[in-house]
PDB file of C-alpha atoms in Angstrom:
ATOM      1  CA  UNK L   1     -24.353  17.973  -1.410  1.00  0.00           C
ATOM      2  CA  UNK L   2     -23.183  17.030   1.972  1.00  0.00           C
ATOM      3  CA  UNK L   3     -24.750  14.673   4.587  1.00  0.00           C
ATOM      4  CA  UNK L   4     -25.770  15.887   8.025  1.00  0.00           C
ATOM      5  CA  UNK L   5     -23.902  14.162  10.977  1.00  0.00           C
ATOM      6  CA  UNK L   6     -27.099  13.540  12.808  1.00  0.00           C
ATOM      7  CA  UNK L   7     -30.790  14.370  13.125  1.00  0.00           C
ATOM      8  CA  UNK L   8     -33.575  13.432  15.450  1.00  0.00           C
ATOM      9  CA  UNK L   9     -37.138  12.969  14.389  1.00  0.00           C
ATOM     10  CA  UNK L  10     -39.940  12.530  16.872  1.00  0.00           C
ATOM     11  CA  UNK L  11     -43.653  12.462  15.841  1.00  0.00           C
ATOM     12  CA  UNK L  12     -47.157  11.067  16.468  1.00  0.00           C
ATOM     13  CA  UNK L  13     -50.150  10.562  14.172  1.00  0.00           C
ATOM     14  CA  UNK L  14     -53.726   9.761  14.968  1.00  0.00           C
ATOM     15  CA  UNK L  15     -56.901   9.449  12.899  1.00  0.00           C
ATOM     16  CA  UNK L  16     -60.511   8.446  13.441  1.00  0.00           C
ATOM     17  CA  UNK L  17     -63.279   7.384  11.083  1.00  0.00           C
ATOM     18  CA  UNK L  18     -66.850   7.271  12.353  1.00  0.00           C
ATOM     19  CA  UNK L  19     -69.997   5.873  10.711  1.00  0.00           C
ATOM     20  CA  UNK L  20     -72.636   8.501  11.875  1.00  0.00           C
ATOM     21  CA  UNK L  21     -75.352   6.780   9.951  1.00  0.00           C
ATOM     22  CA  UNK L  22     -75.367   3.942   7.467  1.00  0.00           C
ATOM     23  CA  UNK L  23     -75.051   6.671   4.839  1.00  0.00           C
ATOM     24  CA  UNK L  24     -72.792   9.230   6.431  1.00  0.00           C
ATOM     25  CA  UNK L  25     -69.098   8.688   7.328  1.00  0.00           C
ATOM     26  CA  UNK L  26     -66.852  11.338   9.007  1.00  0.00           C
ATOM     27  CA  UNK L  27     -63.115  11.210   9.463  1.00  0.00           C
ATOM     28  CA  UNK L  28     -60.305  13.311  10.956  1.00  0.00           C
ATOM     29  CA  UNK L  29     -56.606  13.046  11.439  1.00  0.00           C
ATOM     30  CA  UNK L  30     -53.716  14.890  12.921  1.00  0.00           C
ATOM     31  CA  UNK L  31     -49.961  14.551  12.828  1.00  0.00           C
ATOM     32  CA  UNK L  32     -47.131  16.231  14.811  1.00  0.00           C
ATOM     33  CA  UNK L  33     -43.554  16.106  13.831  1.00  0.00           C
ATOM     34  CA  UNK L  34     -40.396  17.386  15.461  1.00  0.00           C
ATOM     35  CA  UNK L  35     -37.536  16.933  12.913  1.00  0.00           C
ATOM     36  CA  UNK L  36     -34.313  18.791  13.572  1.00  0.00           C
ATOM     37  CA  UNK L  37     -30.621  18.487  12.822  1.00  0.00           C
ATOM     38  CA  UNK L  38     -28.481  17.509  15.876  1.00  0.00           C
ATOM     39  CA  UNK L  39     -25.312  18.366  14.096  1.00  0.00           C
ATOM     40  CA  UNK L  40     -24.557  19.554  10.569  1.00  0.00           C
ATOM     41  CA  UNK L  41     -21.265  21.219  10.743  1.00  0.00           C
ATOM     42  CA  UNK L  42     -20.460  21.415   7.045  1.00  0.00           C
ATOM     43  CA  UNK L  43     -23.744  22.709   5.828  1.00  0.00           C
ATOM     44  CA  UNK L  44     -24.195  25.468   3.338  1.00  0.00           C
ATOM     45  CA  UNK L  45     -26.255  28.482   4.468  1.00  0.00           C
ATOM     46  CA  UNK L  46     -27.381  30.687   1.636  1.00  0.00           C
ATOM     47  CA  UNK L  47     -27.632  34.440   2.333  1.00  0.00           C
ATOM     48  CA  UNK L  48     -28.441  37.513   0.231  1.00  0.00           C
ATOM     49  CA  UNK L  49     -25.047  39.018  -0.947  1.00  0.00           C
ATOM     50  CA  UNK L  50     -25.924  42.354   0.618  1.00  0.00           C
ATOM     51  CA  UNK L  51     -25.692  40.596   4.160  1.00  0.00           C
ATOM     52  CA  UNK L  52     -21.968  39.882   3.455  1.00  0.00           C
ATOM     53  CA  UNK L  53     -19.426  42.620   4.191  1.00  0.00           C
ATOM     54  CA  UNK L  54     -19.128  44.688   1.027  1.00  0.00           C
ATOM     55  CA  UNK L  55     -21.533  42.344  -0.786  1.00  0.00           C
ATOM     56  CA  UNK L  56     -18.631  39.937  -1.666  1.00  0.00           C
ATOM     57  CA  UNK L  57     -17.831  36.338  -0.828  1.00  0.00           C
ATOM     58  CA  UNK L  58     -14.657  34.363  -1.174  1.00  0.00           C
ATOM     59  CA  UNK L  59     -13.346  33.378  -4.610  1.00  0.00           C
ATOM     60  CA  UNK L  60     -15.558  30.280  -4.921  1.00  0.00           C
ATOM     61  CA  UNK L  61     -18.774  31.896  -3.499  1.00  0.00           C
ATOM     62  CA  UNK L  62     -20.981  33.332  -6.117  1.00  0.00           C
ATOM     63  CA  UNK L  63     -21.474  37.008  -5.210  1.00  0.00           C
ATOM     64  CA  UNK L  64     -18.022  38.485  -6.228  1.00  0.00           C
ATOM     65  CA  UNK L  65     -18.742  37.288  -9.735  1.00  0.00           C
ATOM     66  CA  UNK L  66     -22.170  38.797  -9.804  1.00  0.00           C
ATOM     67  CA  UNK L  67     -21.034  42.162  -8.711  1.00  0.00           C
ATOM     68  CA  UNK L  68     -22.409  41.581  -5.222  1.00  0.00           C
ATOM     69  CA  UNK L  69     -25.969  40.688  -6.363  1.00  0.00           C
ATOM     70  CA  UNK L  70     -27.957  37.498  -5.566  1.00  0.00           C
ATOM     71  CA  UNK L  71     -27.084  34.824  -3.143  1.00  0.00           C
ATOM     72  CA  UNK L  72     -23.919  33.711  -1.697  1.00  0.00           C
ATOM     73  CA  UNK L  73     -23.229  30.879   0.761  1.00  0.00           C
ATOM     74  CA  UNK L  74     -21.054  30.188   3.733  1.00  0.00           C
ATOM     75  CA  UNK L  75     -20.356  27.044   5.445  1.00  0.00           C
ATOM     76  CA  UNK L  76     -22.121  26.901   8.848  1.00  0.00           C
ATOM     77  CA  UNK L  77     -23.318  24.436  11.372  1.00  0.00           C
ATOM     78  CA  UNK L  78     -27.068  23.933  10.632  1.00  0.00           C
ATOM     79  CA  UNK L  79     -27.615  22.474  14.164  1.00  0.00           C
ATOM     80  CA  UNK L  80     -31.240  23.122  15.289  1.00  0.00           C
ATOM     81  CA  UNK L  81     -32.653  23.718  11.787  1.00  0.00           C
ATOM     82  CA  UNK L  82     -35.667  21.880  10.751  1.00  0.00           C
ATOM     83  CA  UNK L  83     -35.281  19.099   8.271  1.00  0.00           C
ATOM     84  CA  UNK L  84     -36.622  19.795   4.767  1.00  0.00           C
ATOM     85  CA  UNK L  85     -40.185  18.896   3.926  1.00  0.00           C
ATOM     86  CA  UNK L  86     -41.008  18.252   7.608  1.00  0.00           C
ATOM     87  CA  UNK L  87     -44.011  20.319   8.638  1.00  0.00           C
ATOM     88  CA  UNK L  88     -44.695  20.389  12.400  1.00  0.00           C
ATOM     89  CA  UNK L  89     -48.418  19.862  11.990  1.00  0.00           C
ATOM     90  CA  UNK L  90     -50.494  18.137   9.331  1.00  0.00           C
ATOM     91  CA  UNK L  91     -54.048  17.041   9.433  1.00  0.00           C
ATOM     92  CA  UNK L  92     -57.305  16.250   7.433  1.00  0.00           C
ATOM     93  CA  UNK L  93     -61.079  16.353   7.698  1.00  0.00           C
ATOM     94  CA  UNK L  94     -63.216  14.096   5.578  1.00  0.00           C
ATOM     95  CA  UNK L  95     -66.957  13.578   4.913  1.00  0.00           C
ATOM     96  CA  UNK L  96     -68.470  10.827   2.705  1.00  0.00           C
ATOM     97  CA  UNK L  97     -72.220  10.599   2.083  1.00  0.00           C
ATOM     98  CA  UNK L  98     -73.928   7.824   0.094  1.00  0.00           C
ATOM     99  CA  UNK L  99     -77.523   8.090  -0.844  1.00  0.00           C
ATOM    100  CA  UNK L 100     -79.301   5.231  -2.544  1.00  0.00           C
ATOM    101  CA  UNK L 101     -81.749   5.861  -5.372  1.00  0.00           C
ATOM    102  CA  UNK L 102     -83.363   2.432  -5.699  1.00  0.00           C
ATOM    103  CA  UNK L 103     -83.505   1.338  -9.295  1.00  0.00           C
ATOM    104  CA  UNK L 104     -81.815   4.508 -10.297  1.00  0.00           C
ATOM    105  CA  UNK L 105     -78.540   3.580  -8.577  1.00  0.00           C
ATOM    106  CA  UNK L 106     -76.840   5.806  -5.885  1.00  0.00           C
ATOM    107  CA  UNK L 107     -75.290   9.128  -5.366  1.00  0.00           C
ATOM    108  CA  UNK L 108     -72.012   9.494  -3.415  1.00  0.00           C
ATOM    109  CA  UNK L 109     -70.580  12.858  -2.147  1.00  0.00           C
ATOM    110  CA  UNK L 110     -67.018  13.064  -0.844  1.00  0.00           C
ATOM    111  CA  UNK L 111     -65.218  16.113   0.684  1.00  0.00           C
ATOM    112  CA  UNK L 112     -61.686  16.186   1.873  1.00  0.00           C
ATOM    113  CA  UNK L 113     -59.719  19.147   3.514  1.00  0.00           C
ATOM    114  CA  UNK L 114     -56.043  18.578   4.166  1.00  0.00           C
ATOM    115  CA  UNK L 115     -53.721  20.965   6.082  1.00  0.00           C
ATOM    116  CA  UNK L 116     -49.940  21.323   6.069  1.00  0.00           C
ATOM    117  CA  UNK L 117     -48.033  23.529   8.510  1.00  0.00           C
ATOM    118  CA  UNK L 118     -45.164  25.749   7.407  1.00  0.00           C
ATOM    119  CA  UNK L 119     -42.000  23.795   6.303  1.00  0.00           C
ATOM    120  CA  UNK L 120     -38.660  24.518   4.625  1.00  0.00           C
ATOM    121  CA  UNK L 121     -37.308  23.187   1.304  1.00  0.00           C
ATOM    122  CA  UNK L 122     -33.683  22.920   2.244  1.00  0.00           C
ATOM    123  CA  UNK L 123     -31.430  22.332   5.194  1.00  0.00           C
ATOM    124  CA  UNK L 124     -30.596  26.014   5.598  1.00  0.00           C
ATOM    125  CA  UNK L 125     -34.295  26.870   5.919  1.00  0.00           C
ATOM    126  CA  UNK L 126     -33.910  29.830   3.527  1.00  0.00           C
ATOM    127  CA  UNK L 127     -36.972  29.047   1.402  1.00  0.00           C
ATOM    128  CA  UNK L 128     -40.200  28.026   3.216  1.00  0.00           C
ATOM    129  CA  UNK L 129     -43.737  27.220   2.299  1.00  0.00           C
ATOM    130  CA  UNK L 130     -46.418  28.923   4.467  1.00  0.00           C
ATOM    131  CA  UNK L 131     -49.036  26.755   6.004  1.00  0.00           C
ATOM    132  CA  UNK L 132     -52.042  25.997   3.753  1.00  0.00           C
ATOM    133  CA  UNK L 133     -55.295  24.025   3.373  1.00  0.00           C
ATOM    134  CA  UNK L 134     -56.414  22.186   0.257  1.00  0.00           C
ATOM    135  CA  UNK L 135     -60.087  21.212  -0.389  1.00  0.00           C
ATOM    136  CA  UNK L 136     -61.047  18.501  -2.662  1.00  0.00           C
ATOM    137  CA  UNK L 137     -64.383  17.028  -3.519  1.00  0.00           C
ATOM    138  CA  UNK L 138     -66.464  14.872  -5.741  1.00  0.00           C
ATOM    139  CA  UNK L 139     -70.054  13.853  -6.476  1.00  0.00           C
ATOM    140  CA  UNK L 140     -70.593  10.453  -8.220  1.00  0.00           C
ATOM    141  CA  UNK L 141     -73.499   8.611  -9.579  1.00  0.00           C
ATOM    142  CA  UNK L 142     -73.341   4.802  -9.840  1.00  0.00           C
ATOM    143  CA  UNK L 143     -75.910   2.670 -11.761  1.00  0.00           C
ATOM    144  CA  UNK L 144     -77.995   0.141  -9.748  1.00  0.00           C
ATOM    145  CA  UNK L 145     -76.049  -2.744 -11.453  1.00  0.00           C
ATOM    146  CA  UNK L 146     -72.803  -1.028 -10.220  1.00  0.00           C
ATOM    147  CA  UNK L 147     -71.303  -1.270 -13.780  1.00  0.00           C
ATOM    148  CA  UNK L 148     -71.530   2.453 -14.841  1.00  0.00           C
ATOM    149  CA  UNK L 149     -70.210   5.497 -12.912  1.00  0.00           C
ATOM    150  CA  UNK L 150     -70.097   9.162 -13.684  1.00  0.00           C
ATOM    151  CA  UNK L 151     -68.391  11.600 -11.331  1.00  0.00           C
ATOM    152  CA  UNK L 152     -67.758  15.285 -11.126  1.00  0.00           C
ATOM    153  CA  UNK L 153     -64.659  16.199  -9.171  1.00  0.00           C
ATOM    154  CA  UNK L 154     -62.633  19.178  -8.109  1.00  0.00           C
ATOM    155  CA  UNK L 155     -59.271  19.622  -6.432  1.00  0.00           C
ATOM    156  CA  UNK L 156     -57.761  22.571  -4.739  1.00  0.00           C
ATOM    157  CA  UNK L 157     -61.248  24.076  -4.877  1.00  0.00           C
ATOM    158  CA  UNK L 158     -60.323  27.272  -3.132  1.00  0.00           C
ATOM    159  CA  UNK L 159     -57.453  27.805  -5.575  1.00  0.00           C
ATOM    160  CA  UNK L 160     -54.770  27.953  -2.875  1.00  0.00           C
ATOM    161  CA  UNK L 161     -51.335  29.007  -4.041  1.00  0.00           C
ATOM    162  CA  UNK L 162     -48.594  26.733  -2.676  1.00  0.00           C
ATOM    163  CA  UNK L 163     -45.270  25.375  -3.817  1.00  0.00           C
ATOM    164  CA  UNK L 164     -43.847  21.877  -4.214  1.00  0.00           C
ATOM    165  CA  UNK L 165     -40.309  23.056  -4.496  1.00  0.00           C
ATOM    166  CA  UNK L 166     -38.104  26.199  -3.952  1.00  0.00           C
ATOM    167  CA  UNK L 167     -34.400  26.177  -4.417  1.00  0.00           C
ATOM    168  CA  UNK L 168     -31.453  28.636  -4.599  1.00  0.00           C
ATOM    169  CA  UNK L 169     -30.083  29.988  -7.833  1.00  0.00           C
ATOM    170  CA  UNK L 170     -27.347  32.619  -8.530  1.00  0.00           C
ATOM    171  CA  UNK L 171     -29.470  35.739  -8.581  1.00  0.00           C
ATOM    172  CA  UNK L 172     -32.257  34.431  -6.248  1.00  0.00           C
ATOM    173  CA  UNK L 173     -33.927  31.260  -6.650  1.00  0.00           C
ATOM    174  CA  UNK L 174     -36.637  29.259  -8.536  1.00  0.00           C
ATOM    175  CA  UNK L 175     -39.783  27.527  -7.423  1.00  0.00           C
ATOM    176  CA  UNK L 176     -42.465  25.120  -8.629  1.00  0.00           C
ATOM    177  CA  UNK L 177     -45.975  25.911  -7.970  1.00  0.00           C
ATOM    178  CA  UNK L 178     -48.489  23.240  -6.859  1.00  0.00           C
ATOM    179  CA  UNK L 179     -51.449  22.381  -8.984  1.00  0.00           C
ATOM    180  CA  UNK L 180     -54.154  25.109  -9.164  1.00  0.00           C
ATOM    181  CA  UNK L 181     -57.870  24.530  -9.017  1.00  0.00           C
ATOM    182  CA  UNK L 182     -58.815  21.692 -11.279  1.00  0.00           C
ATOM    183  CA  UNK L 183     -62.137  20.048 -12.084  1.00  0.00           C
ATOM    184  CA  UNK L 184     -63.527  17.529 -14.465  1.00  0.00           C
ATOM    185  CA  UNK L 185     -65.801  14.571 -15.219  1.00  0.00           C
ATOM    186  CA  UNK L 186     -64.913  10.975 -15.104  1.00  0.00           C
ATOM    187  CA  UNK L 187     -66.942   8.177 -16.892  1.00  0.00           C
ATOM    188  CA  UNK L 188     -66.201   4.461 -16.119  1.00  0.00           C
ATOM    189  CA  UNK L 189     -67.947   1.198 -17.212  1.00  0.00           C
ATOM    190  CA  UNK L 190     -67.209  -2.261 -15.991  1.00  0.00           C
ATOM    191  CA  UNK L 191     -67.561  -4.971 -18.569  1.00  0.00           C
TER     192      UNK L 191
END
């Protein structure tokens, strides 16, 4: 691993929450980020072996030992590349509704949609994650004495496929998929 000589990160975030009524609350937020290497002269840039002349790299660079298959690397200046895990745009939309039921307690509904723009997983920007939305939600009942709760929840409700990590490996790479659609029930009691 090598350190970049310098990088510049500029960004701005804004969010707002508004009580539409005493029962309904809406929120939204957006973030913009410009994060790039100013200079990274000793960076490693991974390339498919077929892009090297004859499919071979130098004695220390992987492809020759693999018969010209997989990935090889070259030392390059990664100036101008985006920093890893730095999407240009992010955002969210949120709605929360609480409905009192008198002696029967109350019902609360929450919905949250979050957005991430495309980003890379490494300084060479070889592997990237496409932009995606995640949708989460819950419906909860709380007793009138506020001691007992039961909620039904779901995350990644649209079953969006996304990745939390991608990295290089001799013959190509590996990746870790983010959590798929999940749902469940939570019970809680305050003594």
